[in-house]
Coordinates of C-alpha atoms and ligand atoms in Angstrom, one line a residue:
M1 CA -35.5 -44.4 -34.8
R2 CA -34.0 -42.0 -32.5
K3 CA -36.0 -42.1 -29.5
L4 CA -37.8 -39.3 -28.9
E5 CA -36.2 -37.6 -26.0
S6 CA -33.1 -38.8 -27.5
Q7 CA -30.7 -36.2 -29.1
Y8 CA -28.7 -37.8 -31.3
D9 CA -28.9 -42.0 -32.5
V10 CA -25.5 -42.3 -31.4
I11 CA -22.3 -40.0 -29.6
I12 CA -18.7 -41.5 -29.9
V13 CA -16.3 -39.9 -26.8
G14 CA -12.8 -39.0 -29.6
A15 CA -12.3 -38.4 -32.3
G16 CA -9.5 -41.2 -33.1
I17 CA -9.3 -43.5 -35.7
G18 CA -11.3 -46.0 -33.5
G19 CA -14.6 -43.3 -33.1
L20 CA -14.0 -42.4 -36.2
V21 CA -14.5 -45.2 -39.3
C22 CA -17.3 -46.4 -36.3
G23 CA -18.8 -42.7 -36.8
C24 CA -18.7 -42.7 -40.5
Y25 CA -20.1 -46.5 -40.9
L26 CA -23.2 -45.1 -38.5
A27 CA -23.3 -41.6 -39.8
K28 CA -23.5 -43.6 -43.2
A29 CA -26.4 -45.9 -42.8
G30 CA -28.6 -42.9 -41.5
M31 CA -27.7 -42.6 -37.5
K32 CA -27.6 -39.5 -35.9
V33 CA -24.2 -39.3 -34.8
L34 CA -22.2 -37.0 -33.2
I35 CA -18.5 -36.9 -31.7
V36 CA -16.4 -35.0 -29.6
E37 CA -13.6 -34.4 -29.4
Q38 CA -11.1 -32.9 -26.6
H39 CA -8.3 -31.9 -28.6
D40 CA -8.7 -29.3 -31.7
K41 CA -8.0 -31.5 -34.6
V42 CA -9.2 -35.7 -35.3
G43 CA -6.5 -38.2 -35.6
G44 CA -6.0 -39.2 -31.8
Y45 CA -2.1 -40.6 -32.0
C46 CA -3.2 -40.6 -35.8
T47 CA -2.1 -37.5 -36.5
S48 CA 0.6 -35.4 -37.4
F49 CA 1.6 -31.5 -36.7
N50 CA 3.9 -28.3 -38.5
R51 CA 7.2 -27.1 -37.3
E52 CA 8.0 -24.0 -39.6
G53 CA 7.6 -26.1 -42.1
F54 CA 8.6 -29.3 -41.0
T55 CA 5.8 -32.2 -40.2
F56 CA 6.4 -35.0 -37.8
E57 CA 4.1 -37.7 -37.4
A58 CA 5.3 -40.6 -35.3
G59 CA 4.1 -44.0 -36.3
A60 CA 2.9 -45.6 -39.2
V61 CA 0.1 -47.3 -40.9
E62 CA 0.8 -50.8 -42.0
D63 CA -0.9 -54.1 -43.0
L64 CA -3.2 -51.8 -46.2
S65 CA -2.6 -54.5 -48.4
E66 CA -5.3 -55.1 -50.9
G67 CA -7.8 -57.8 -49.4
S68 CA -6.9 -56.3 -45.8
F69 CA -10.3 -55.5 -43.6
F70 CA -8.4 -52.3 -43.3
R71 CA -7.7 -52.0 -47.1
E72 CA -11.3 -53.4 -46.9
I73 CA -12.4 -50.8 -44.6
I74 CA -11.7 -48.0 -46.8
E75 CA -12.6 -48.9 -49.7
E76 CA -16.4 -49.6 -48.3
L77 CA -16.4 -46.1 -47.0
N78 CA -14.8 -44.5 -50.0
I79 CA -12.4 -42.8 -48.3
N80 CA -10.9 -40.1 -50.1
I81 CA -7.2 -41.2 -50.2
N82 CA -4.0 -42.6 -51.9
I83 CA -1.9 -45.9 -50.1
T84 CA 2.0 -45.9 -51.3
R85 CA 4.4 -49.0 -50.9
L86 CA 8.0 -48.9 -50.7
S87 CA 10.5 -51.0 -49.8
P88 CA 12.8 -51.9 -47.9
N89 CA 10.0 -51.5 -44.8
L90 CA 12.5 -51.8 -42.0
L91 CA 16.8 -50.7 -41.6
I92 CA 17.4 -52.1 -38.8
Y93 CA 21.6 -50.5 -37.8
T94 CA 22.7 -53.3 -34.8
P95 CA 26.7 -52.4 -33.4
N96 CA 28.0 -54.2 -35.7
D97 CA 24.9 -55.5 -38.5
K98 CA 22.4 -54.1 -40.8
I99 CA 19.2 -56.0 -41.4
R100 CA 17.2 -54.7 -44.4
L101 CA 13.5 -56.2 -44.6
G102 CA 11.6 -55.5 -47.8
I103 CA 8.4 -55.8 -48.4
M104 CA 8.1 -58.9 -50.3
I105 CA 8.0 -62.3 -48.6
D106 CA 10.0 -64.0 -50.7
E107 CA 12.6 -61.8 -50.4
I108 CA 12.6 -61.8 -46.4
I109 CA 12.8 -65.6 -46.3
N110 CA 15.5 -65.5 -49.0
Y111 CA 17.2 -63.1 -47.0
F112 CA 16.8 -64.9 -43.4
Q113 CA 18.1 -68.3 -45.8
E114 CA 20.9 -67.1 -46.5
R115 CA 22.3 -65.0 -43.6
F116 CA 21.1 -69.3 -41.1
P117 CA 21.5 -71.6 -44.0
K118 CA 21.1 -74.6 -40.8
E119 CA 17.6 -72.8 -40.9
R120 CA 16.9 -73.3 -44.3
A121 CA 13.5 -74.4 -43.5
S122 CA 12.2 -73.8 -40.4
T123 CA 13.1 -70.2 -41.6
E124 CA 10.9 -71.5 -45.1
K125 CA 8.0 -73.6 -42.7
F126 CA 7.6 -70.2 -39.9
F127 CA 7.4 -67.1 -42.8
R128 CA 4.6 -69.4 -44.3
F129 CA 3.1 -69.9 -41.2
I130 CA 3.0 -66.1 -40.5
E131 CA 1.7 -65.5 -43.9
K132 CA -1.0 -68.3 -43.7
Y133 CA -2.3 -68.5 -40.4
S134 CA -6.6 -68.2 -39.4
I135 CA -6.5 -65.7 -36.4
A136 CA -9.4 -69.5 -36.0
S137 CA -6.1 -71.8 -35.8
V138 CA -3.7 -69.8 -33.5
Y139 CA -6.4 -68.0 -30.6
Y140 CA -6.6 -70.9 -28.4
K141 CA -2.7 -72.3 -29.1
Y142 CA -1.0 -69.2 -29.0
K143 CA -2.7 -67.1 -26.8
D144 CA -1.1 -68.9 -23.7
K145 CA 1.9 -68.5 -24.7
T146 CA 5.2 -66.3 -25.1
F147 CA 7.0 -65.8 -28.8
D148 CA 9.6 -67.3 -26.7
Q149 CA 8.2 -70.2 -26.7
L150 CA 6.9 -69.8 -30.4
L151 CA 9.8 -69.9 -31.5
D152 CA 11.4 -72.7 -29.4
E153 CA 9.2 -74.6 -32.7
Y154 CA 10.8 -73.6 -34.9
F155 CA 14.0 -72.1 -34.3
R156 CA 17.6 -73.1 -32.5
D157 CA 20.2 -70.6 -33.2
E158 CA 20.2 -68.0 -31.4
D159 CA 21.4 -65.7 -33.7
L160 CA 18.7 -65.8 -35.7
R161 CA 16.3 -65.5 -32.3
K162 CA 18.0 -61.9 -31.5
I163 CA 16.8 -61.2 -34.5
L164 CA 13.6 -61.8 -34.6
N165 CA 12.9 -60.9 -31.1
M166 CA 14.5 -57.6 -32.2
V167 CA 12.0 -57.1 -35.2
L168 CA 9.1 -58.0 -32.1
S169 CA 10.6 -55.3 -30.0
Q170 CA 8.8 -51.9 -31.7
I171 CA 5.4 -54.1 -29.7
G172 CA 6.6 -52.1 -27.1
A173 CA 7.1 -55.3 -24.2
V174 CA 10.2 -57.7 -24.1
H175 CA 9.8 -61.3 -26.3
S176 CA 9.8 -63.5 -22.7
R177 CA 7.0 -61.4 -21.6
V178 CA 4.6 -60.8 -24.9
S179 CA 2.2 -63.3 -26.1
A180 CA 2.7 -65.3 -29.1
L181 CA -0.3 -64.5 -30.3
S182 CA 0.3 -60.5 -30.4
A183 CA 3.4 -61.5 -31.9
I184 CA 2.3 -63.8 -34.9
T185 CA -0.1 -60.5 -35.8
Y186 CA 2.5 -58.6 -35.7
F187 CA 4.6 -60.8 -37.7
R188 CA 2.0 -60.4 -40.2
S189 CA 0.6 -56.7 -40.0
F190 CA 3.7 -55.4 -39.4
V191 CA 6.6 -57.3 -41.2
L192 CA 4.6 -58.8 -44.0
G193 CA 2.4 -56.3 -44.2
G194 CA 5.0 -53.1 -44.1
G195 CA 5.7 -50.4 -45.5
Y196 CA 2.7 -48.7 -46.8
Y197 CA 1.6 -45.1 -46.2
P198 CA -1.4 -42.9 -47.4
E199 CA 0.3 -39.9 -48.8
G200 CA -0.1 -36.2 -47.7
G201 CA 0.6 -38.5 -43.9
L202 CA -1.1 -39.2 -41.2
Q203 CA -2.4 -36.3 -40.4
R204 CA -3.9 -36.1 -43.8
F205 CA -5.8 -40.3 -43.5
S206 CA -7.2 -39.4 -40.1
E207 CA -8.6 -35.5 -41.9
A208 CA -10.1 -38.2 -44.3
F209 CA -11.6 -40.6 -42.3
A210 CA -14.1 -37.2 -41.1
T211 CA -14.3 -35.9 -44.0
K212 CA -15.9 -38.7 -45.2
F213 CA -18.2 -38.8 -41.9
K214 CA -19.1 -34.7 -42.3
E215 CA -20.5 -35.7 -45.9
F216 CA -22.6 -38.8 -44.4
G217 CA -24.1 -35.7 -42.1
G218 CA -22.3 -37.1 -39.0
E219 CA -21.0 -34.0 -36.5
V220 CA -17.8 -33.4 -35.4
K221 CA -17.2 -31.0 -32.3
L222 CA -13.6 -30.0 -31.8
S223 CA -11.7 -28.7 -28.2
T224 CA -14.9 -30.2 -26.0
S225 CA -14.6 -32.5 -23.6
V226 CA -16.9 -35.2 -22.5
R227 CA -16.7 -35.3 -18.9
K228 CA -19.5 -38.0 -17.9
I229 CA -20.9 -41.1 -19.4
V230 CA -24.4 -40.7 -18.3
V231 CA -26.3 -44.7 -17.2
N232 CA -29.3 -44.8 -15.9
R233 CA -30.8 -47.9 -14.9
G234 CA -27.8 -50.0 -16.3
K235 CA -28.6 -48.1 -19.6
A236 CA -26.2 -45.6 -21.3
T237 CA -28.5 -42.6 -22.1
G238 CA -25.5 -39.7 -22.9
I239 CA -23.1 -37.2 -21.4
V240 CA -22.2 -34.3 -19.9
L241 CA -19.3 -31.5 -21.2
S242 CA -16.6 -29.5 -19.5
N243 CA -18.9 -26.6 -19.4
G244 CA -21.8 -29.2 -17.5
E245 CA -23.6 -28.9 -20.7
E246 CA -25.8 -32.9 -20.8
I247 CA -26.7 -34.1 -24.5
S248 CA -28.8 -36.9 -25.3
A249 CA -28.5 -40.5 -27.3
D250 CA -29.6 -43.9 -27.9
F251 CA -26.3 -45.6 -27.5
V252 CA -22.8 -43.9 -27.1
I253 CA -19.5 -44.8 -27.8
S254 CA -15.7 -44.8 -26.3
N255 CA -12.9 -43.8 -28.0
A256 CA -11.0 -42.7 -25.2
D257 CA -9.0 -44.5 -22.8
A258 CA -10.5 -47.5 -20.9
M259 CA -9.2 -46.8 -17.5
Q260 CA -11.0 -43.0 -18.2
T261 CA -14.0 -44.9 -19.5
F262 CA -14.2 -46.7 -16.5
V263 CA -12.9 -45.0 -13.9
K264 CA -13.6 -41.2 -14.0
L265 CA -16.5 -41.3 -16.5
I266 CA -19.3 -43.5 -15.3
D267 CA -20.9 -43.1 -11.7
H268 CA -19.2 -46.7 -9.8
K269 CA -22.2 -47.6 -9.1
N270 CA -22.5 -48.4 -12.1
I271 CA -20.5 -51.1 -12.7
R272 CA -19.7 -54.0 -11.2
K273 CA -17.2 -53.9 -8.5
D274 CA -15.5 -56.8 -9.5
S275 CA -15.4 -55.6 -12.8
L276 CA -13.2 -52.9 -12.0
S277 CA -10.8 -54.4 -10.4
L278 CA -10.6 -56.2 -12.6
I279 CA -10.0 -53.1 -15.1
E280 CA -7.6 -51.7 -12.4
K281 CA -5.4 -54.1 -12.3
L282 CA -4.7 -55.0 -16.7
V283 CA -1.7 -53.6 -17.3
P284 CA -1.3 -50.8 -19.7
S285 CA 1.0 -50.7 -22.6
V286 CA 4.2 -48.5 -22.4
S287 CA 4.1 -44.8 -23.1
V288 CA 6.9 -42.9 -25.8
F289 CA 10.0 -40.6 -25.0
I290 CA 10.3 -38.9 -28.8
V291 CA 12.7 -36.1 -30.1
Y292 CA 11.0 -34.4 -32.9
L293 CA 14.1 -33.3 -35.1
G294 CA 13.8 -31.2 -38.2
I295 CA 18.0 -31.3 -40.2
K296 CA 19.0 -28.7 -42.1
K297 CA 20.7 -31.8 -45.3
K298 CA 19.3 -33.9 -47.3
I299 CA 20.1 -37.8 -46.1
G300 CA 17.0 -39.8 -47.2
E301 CA 18.4 -41.9 -50.5
K302 CA 21.6 -42.7 -48.4
F303 CA 18.8 -44.6 -46.5
E304 CA 16.9 -46.6 -49.9
N305 CA 14.4 -43.1 -48.8
C306 CA 13.1 -46.0 -46.3
H307 CA 11.3 -44.3 -43.9
E308 CA 11.9 -46.9 -40.8
I309 CA 15.1 -47.1 -39.4
W310 CA 16.0 -48.4 -36.0
D311 CA 19.0 -48.1 -34.2
T312 CA 19.4 -50.9 -31.1
K313 CA 22.2 -52.3 -28.7
N314 CA 19.7 -55.0 -27.3
C315 CA 17.4 -56.8 -28.2
D316 CA 16.5 -57.9 -25.0
D317 CA 15.7 -54.5 -24.4
D318 CA 13.3 -54.5 -22.1
P319 CA 10.8 -51.3 -21.3
F320 CA 8.4 -51.8 -18.5
N321 CA 11.9 -52.7 -16.6
R322 CA 14.0 -50.5 -18.2
F323 CA 15.6 -47.7 -14.7
A324 CA 13.5 -49.5 -12.5
S325 CA 16.4 -52.5 -12.8
G326 CA 19.0 -49.7 -13.2
S327 CA 19.4 -50.2 -17.1
N328 CA 20.4 -47.2 -19.0
F329 CA 18.3 -45.4 -21.2
N330 CA 21.3 -45.0 -23.3
E331 CA 20.3 -48.7 -24.0
A332 CA 17.4 -48.5 -25.3
T333 CA 16.5 -49.0 -29.0
I334 CA 15.9 -46.0 -31.2
Y335 CA 13.0 -46.2 -33.4
C336 CA 13.0 -43.3 -36.4
Y337 CA 10.4 -42.3 -38.6
A338 CA 11.7 -39.8 -41.2
P339 CA 8.8 -38.8 -43.3
S340 CA 10.1 -36.9 -45.1
F341 CA 12.1 -39.6 -46.4
R342 CA 9.4 -40.6 -48.4
D343 CA 8.1 -38.1 -49.5
A344 CA 9.9 -34.7 -50.0
S345 CA 6.7 -32.3 -49.1
M346 CA 7.3 -33.5 -45.8
A347 CA 9.6 -30.9 -44.5
P348 CA 11.4 -28.1 -46.8
L349 CA 13.6 -28.1 -49.6
N350 CA 16.7 -29.6 -49.0
C351 CA 15.9 -30.8 -45.4
E352 CA 14.4 -33.3 -44.1
S353 CA 12.5 -34.7 -40.7
I354 CA 12.2 -37.4 -38.3
S355 CA 10.9 -38.3 -35.0
L356 CA 12.8 -40.5 -32.4
C357 CA 11.3 -42.5 -29.8
V358 CA 12.1 -44.1 -27.4
F359 CA 9.6 -46.9 -25.6
T360 CA 10.3 -46.1 -21.7
P361 CA 7.6 -46.4 -18.5
S362 CA 5.4 -43.0 -18.6
F363 CA 6.8 -41.7 -14.9
E364 CA 5.8 -38.2 -13.4
R365 CA 6.3 -34.8 -14.6
T366 CA 9.0 -34.1 -11.7
F367 CA 11.4 -37.2 -13.4
W368 CA 11.5 -35.6 -17.2
E369 CA 12.2 -32.0 -16.1
S370 CA 15.3 -32.9 -14.9
K371 CA 15.9 -36.4 -17.6
R372 CA 14.8 -35.0 -20.6
E373 CA 17.0 -32.6 -21.8
V374 CA 20.1 -35.0 -20.6
F375 CA 18.0 -37.8 -23.0
T376 CA 17.5 -35.8 -25.9
K377 CA 21.2 -35.7 -25.8
M378 CA 22.1 -38.8 -25.6
M379 CA 19.8 -39.8 -28.6
I380 CA 20.8 -37.1 -31.0
E381 CA 24.6 -38.4 -30.4
R382 CA 23.5 -41.7 -31.2
I383 CA 21.3 -41.4 -34.5
S384 CA 23.5 -38.6 -35.6
K385 CA 26.6 -41.0 -35.7
T386 CA 23.7 -44.2 -37.4
L387 CA 21.7 -41.5 -40.1
S388 CA 25.2 -38.9 -40.6
F389 CA 24.9 -35.4 -40.1
S390 CA 25.7 -33.2 -37.0
E391 CA 23.9 -31.5 -34.2
T392 CA 25.1 -28.0 -36.3
D393 CA 22.3 -29.4 -38.9
I394 CA 19.7 -29.8 -36.3
I395 CA 17.1 -26.3 -37.5
V396 CA 14.1 -27.5 -35.3
K397 CA 14.3 -30.1 -31.7
E398 CA 11.6 -30.6 -29.8
T399 CA 10.6 -33.1 -26.9
A400 CA 7.2 -34.8 -26.3
I401 CA 7.1 -36.7 -22.9
P402 CA 4.3 -39.3 -21.7
Q403 CA 2.7 -36.6 -19.9
T404 CA 2.5 -34.4 -23.5
L405 CA 1.1 -37.8 -25.7
H406 CA -1.4 -38.5 -22.2
R407 CA -2.5 -34.5 -22.9
Y408 CA -3.2 -34.6 -26.7
T409 CA -5.4 -38.1 -26.0
L410 CA -5.8 -38.3 -22.5
N411 CA -4.1 -42.4 -22.7
I412 CA -3.2 -43.4 -19.4
G413 CA 0.5 -42.6 -19.1
G414 CA 0.9 -41.4 -22.3
A415 CA 0.0 -45.8 -22.9
F416 CA 1.1 -45.8 -27.0
K417 CA -1.6 -48.4 -27.6
G418 CA -3.6 -49.6 -25.2
W419 CA -3.5 -52.8 -23.4
A420 CA 0.5 -54.2 -23.4
P421 CA 0.5 -57.7 -25.7
I422 CA 2.0 -59.8 -22.6
L423 CA 0.3 -62.9 -21.6
G424 CA -3.1 -63.0 -19.6
Q425 CA -4.4 -59.4 -21.3
V426 CA -5.1 -61.5 -24.9
D427 CA -8.4 -62.9 -24.7
I428 CA -11.0 -61.3 -26.2
S429 CA -12.8 -60.9 -22.9
T430 CA -10.3 -59.4 -21.8
M431 CA -11.8 -56.0 -23.0
P432 CA -14.7 -56.9 -25.2
A433 CA -16.2 -54.0 -27.4
K434 CA -19.8 -54.3 -25.4
T435 CA -19.5 -53.1 -22.2
E436 CA -21.4 -54.4 -19.7
I437 CA -23.8 -51.1 -19.3
E438 CA -27.1 -51.6 -22.2
N439 CA -26.3 -49.4 -25.3
L440 CA -22.8 -48.4 -24.1
F441 CA -20.1 -49.8 -26.6
L442 CA -16.2 -49.6 -26.4
A443 CA -14.3 -49.3 -29.9
G444 CA -10.2 -48.6 -30.3
H445 CA -6.7 -50.0 -29.2
W446 CA -8.2 -50.2 -25.4
V447 CA -10.8 -52.8 -27.6
T448 CA -8.7 -56.8 -27.2
T449 CA -10.4 -57.9 -30.4
G450 CA -9.1 -61.1 -30.2
A451 CA -6.1 -60.5 -32.3
G452 CA -3.9 -59.9 -29.6
E453 CA -2.2 -56.4 -30.9
S454 CA -3.3 -53.0 -30.9
G455 CA -2.9 -50.0 -33.0
V456 CA -4.5 -48.5 -36.0
P457 CA -5.7 -51.4 -38.0
Q458 CA -7.2 -52.7 -34.6
A459 CA -8.4 -49.4 -33.2
A460 CA -10.0 -49.2 -37.3
Y461 CA -11.7 -53.0 -37.1
S462 CA -13.0 -52.7 -34.0
G463 CA -15.0 -49.3 -34.7
R464 CA -16.6 -51.2 -37.7
K465 CA -17.3 -53.7 -35.3
V466 CA -19.4 -51.4 -33.3
S467 CA -21.0 -49.8 -35.5
Q468 CA -22.4 -53.8 -37.2
L469 CA -23.5 -54.6 -33.5
I470 CA -25.5 -51.2 -32.9
L471 CA -27.0 -52.0 -36.6
R472 CA -28.0 -55.6 -36.0
S473 CA -29.4 -54.5 -32.3
I474 CA -31.5 -52.2 -34.0
K475 CA -32.7 -54.4 -36.6
K476 CA -33.7 -57.0 -34.0
A477 CA -35.8 -54.0 -31.6
Ligands
FAD1 C1 4.9 -43.0 -30.8 C2 4.1 -43.7 -31.8 C3 4.0 -44.2 -32.5 C4 2.9 -45.9 -32.7 N1 4.0 -46.3 -34.1 C5 2.3 -46.7 -34.5 C6 2.5 -47.9 -35.5 O1 3.1 -47.5 -36.5 N2 1.3 -49.5 -36.0 C7 0.6 -48.5 -35.0 O2 -0.9 -49.4 -35.9 N3 0.0 -48.1 -34.7 C8 1.1 -47.1 -33.6 N4 1.0 -46.7 -33.0 C9 -0.3 -46.7 -32.1 C10 -1.8 -46.3 -32.6 O3 -1.0 -45.1 -33.1 C11 -2.8 -46.3 -31.9 O4 -3.2 -47.0 -30.9 C12 -3.8 -45.9 -32.5 O5 -4.4 -44.6 -33.4 C13 -5.1 -45.7 -31.1 O6 -6.4 -45.2 -31.9 P1 -7.7 -45.3 -30.7 O7 -8.9 -43.9 -31.8 O8 -8.1 -46.3 -30.6 O9 -7.4 -43.3 -30.5 P2 -6.0 -42.6 -29.9 O10 -5.6 -42.6 -30.4 O11 -5.9 -43.0 -28.0 O12 -8.1 -41.4 -29.8 C14 -8.5 -41.6 -28.5 C15 -9.6 -39.9 -28.8 O13 -10.0 -39.4 -27.4 C16 -10.6 -38.4 -27.6 N5 -10.6 -38.4 -26.1 C17 -10.4 -39.4 -25.3 N6 -11.2 -38.8 -23.5 C18 -11.1 -37.6 -24.1 C19 -12.8 -37.6 -23.3 N7 -13.2 -37.7 -22.2 N8 -13.2 -36.2 -24.1 C20 -13.6 -35.6 -25.5 N9 -12.0 -36.3 -26.5 C21 -11.4 -37.8 -25.7 C22 -8.8 -38.0 -27.2 O14 -8.5 -37.0 -27.1 C23 -8.3 -39.1 -28.9 O15 -8.1 -38.0 -30.0 C24 1.9 -46.0 -32.6 C25 1.6 -44.7 -31.2 C26 2.9 -43.7 -30.3 C27 1.7 -43.3 -29.3

């Protein structure tokens, strides 16, 4: 299959979940595949880390339901991981309310119907629509509408709309800018498809894909940075590592940040000027300021062991405009992930591990140097009241700024989920997996899959898609 002069059939830049899934399918099909990863472990954002017996992780993996495409991928590749589901999926604390979202659709509908009896019929209609739509039926109708416009079709009650806006806020952009298509996918995968987690945590999850990749004959080079993607006469032919070593391949797949791929890794003479300026105009998703806490107190049971708890003051919170418009950091929603609430092995005995996340624009390092301590203190003050612990219970404390997220994944400005899911950026053609350079593909959360949303499931989906494109192109040749 491989040309005589190429060392590999395929080289994948990056061992994020998109790169790993893609690598598994290609290696399984008998191709000689190399994954090159700059970090010393696989997973990209889909990782965990340990400090003094506490395991910390940032996000979750949603929509692992039977029959979902992500579950299909896990089954097709025979990945050795147990998937568990817990209810409730989410608890949201507002200044005067507590919102509890379970995992069964009837439960969710009943919950909103009891609170908003006048919107009874619309609530049923809205959630059944989210449950049953097919992408083909909503893509053109909603990609150029906002979430606000979608809600106009269903609801009049402002309080109900505020709650739905708040539930949407974890998408990382304010409801008035979010594409309705992105919102629909988010509600399907996160609200109706939430509550799942891979046993052992996110690192174990990514490692399970890497193990399978190696079983299929794939090779992984860790702690190795790719400096350049080599293009000859419009065709990708390999990579250059940061130590100058060149490795050739018939296909190159970038799981790295798309901006890095086109602006830094490829010589600009190989990309059309208009494509490059289009890419440079796209808006990446926001980044995250994270406070990791190891707490010497058991508190999960008080929250029904729900591993996702938000503390919110304002459902109009706009992370793109925060600070720029002078609004206060202390008003920002805190998204708290507590892996030890659901799984005691993620923290020492009688302790909890939690991560507090606030969405933010990236900002320069100097900004964070001056604000890091103040923001950490503000967040702990607020969340300790909500979660009922005191500052003296904290025995491990660490923070991550957008530059930290960038250092570990090279995502531009520490962007947390590819492109921002806002109007004008969700077309399938915004960032397709097949690039204008022959034999160069993208896999991961920067690829616009047509679902409008990004994240772990979509990164995995794009990984599988790219493997299919390559395998099909080989069959044809
Ligand atoms: C705080 C936080 C919370 C989140 N919560 C959720 C959630 O609840 N649900 C959800 O679905 N998603 C969530 N996400 C987003 C999700 O984790 C990502 O969208 C997804 O993991 C991205 O996977 P990926 O394969 O596209 O790439 P990445 O995870 O970005 O991995 C890319 C890999 O490429 C490597 N790389 C880059 N450049 C090079 C180079 N030049 N040479 C070698 N290697 C390179 C990087 O080191 C990295 O390992 C969250 C993200 C964050 C930060």
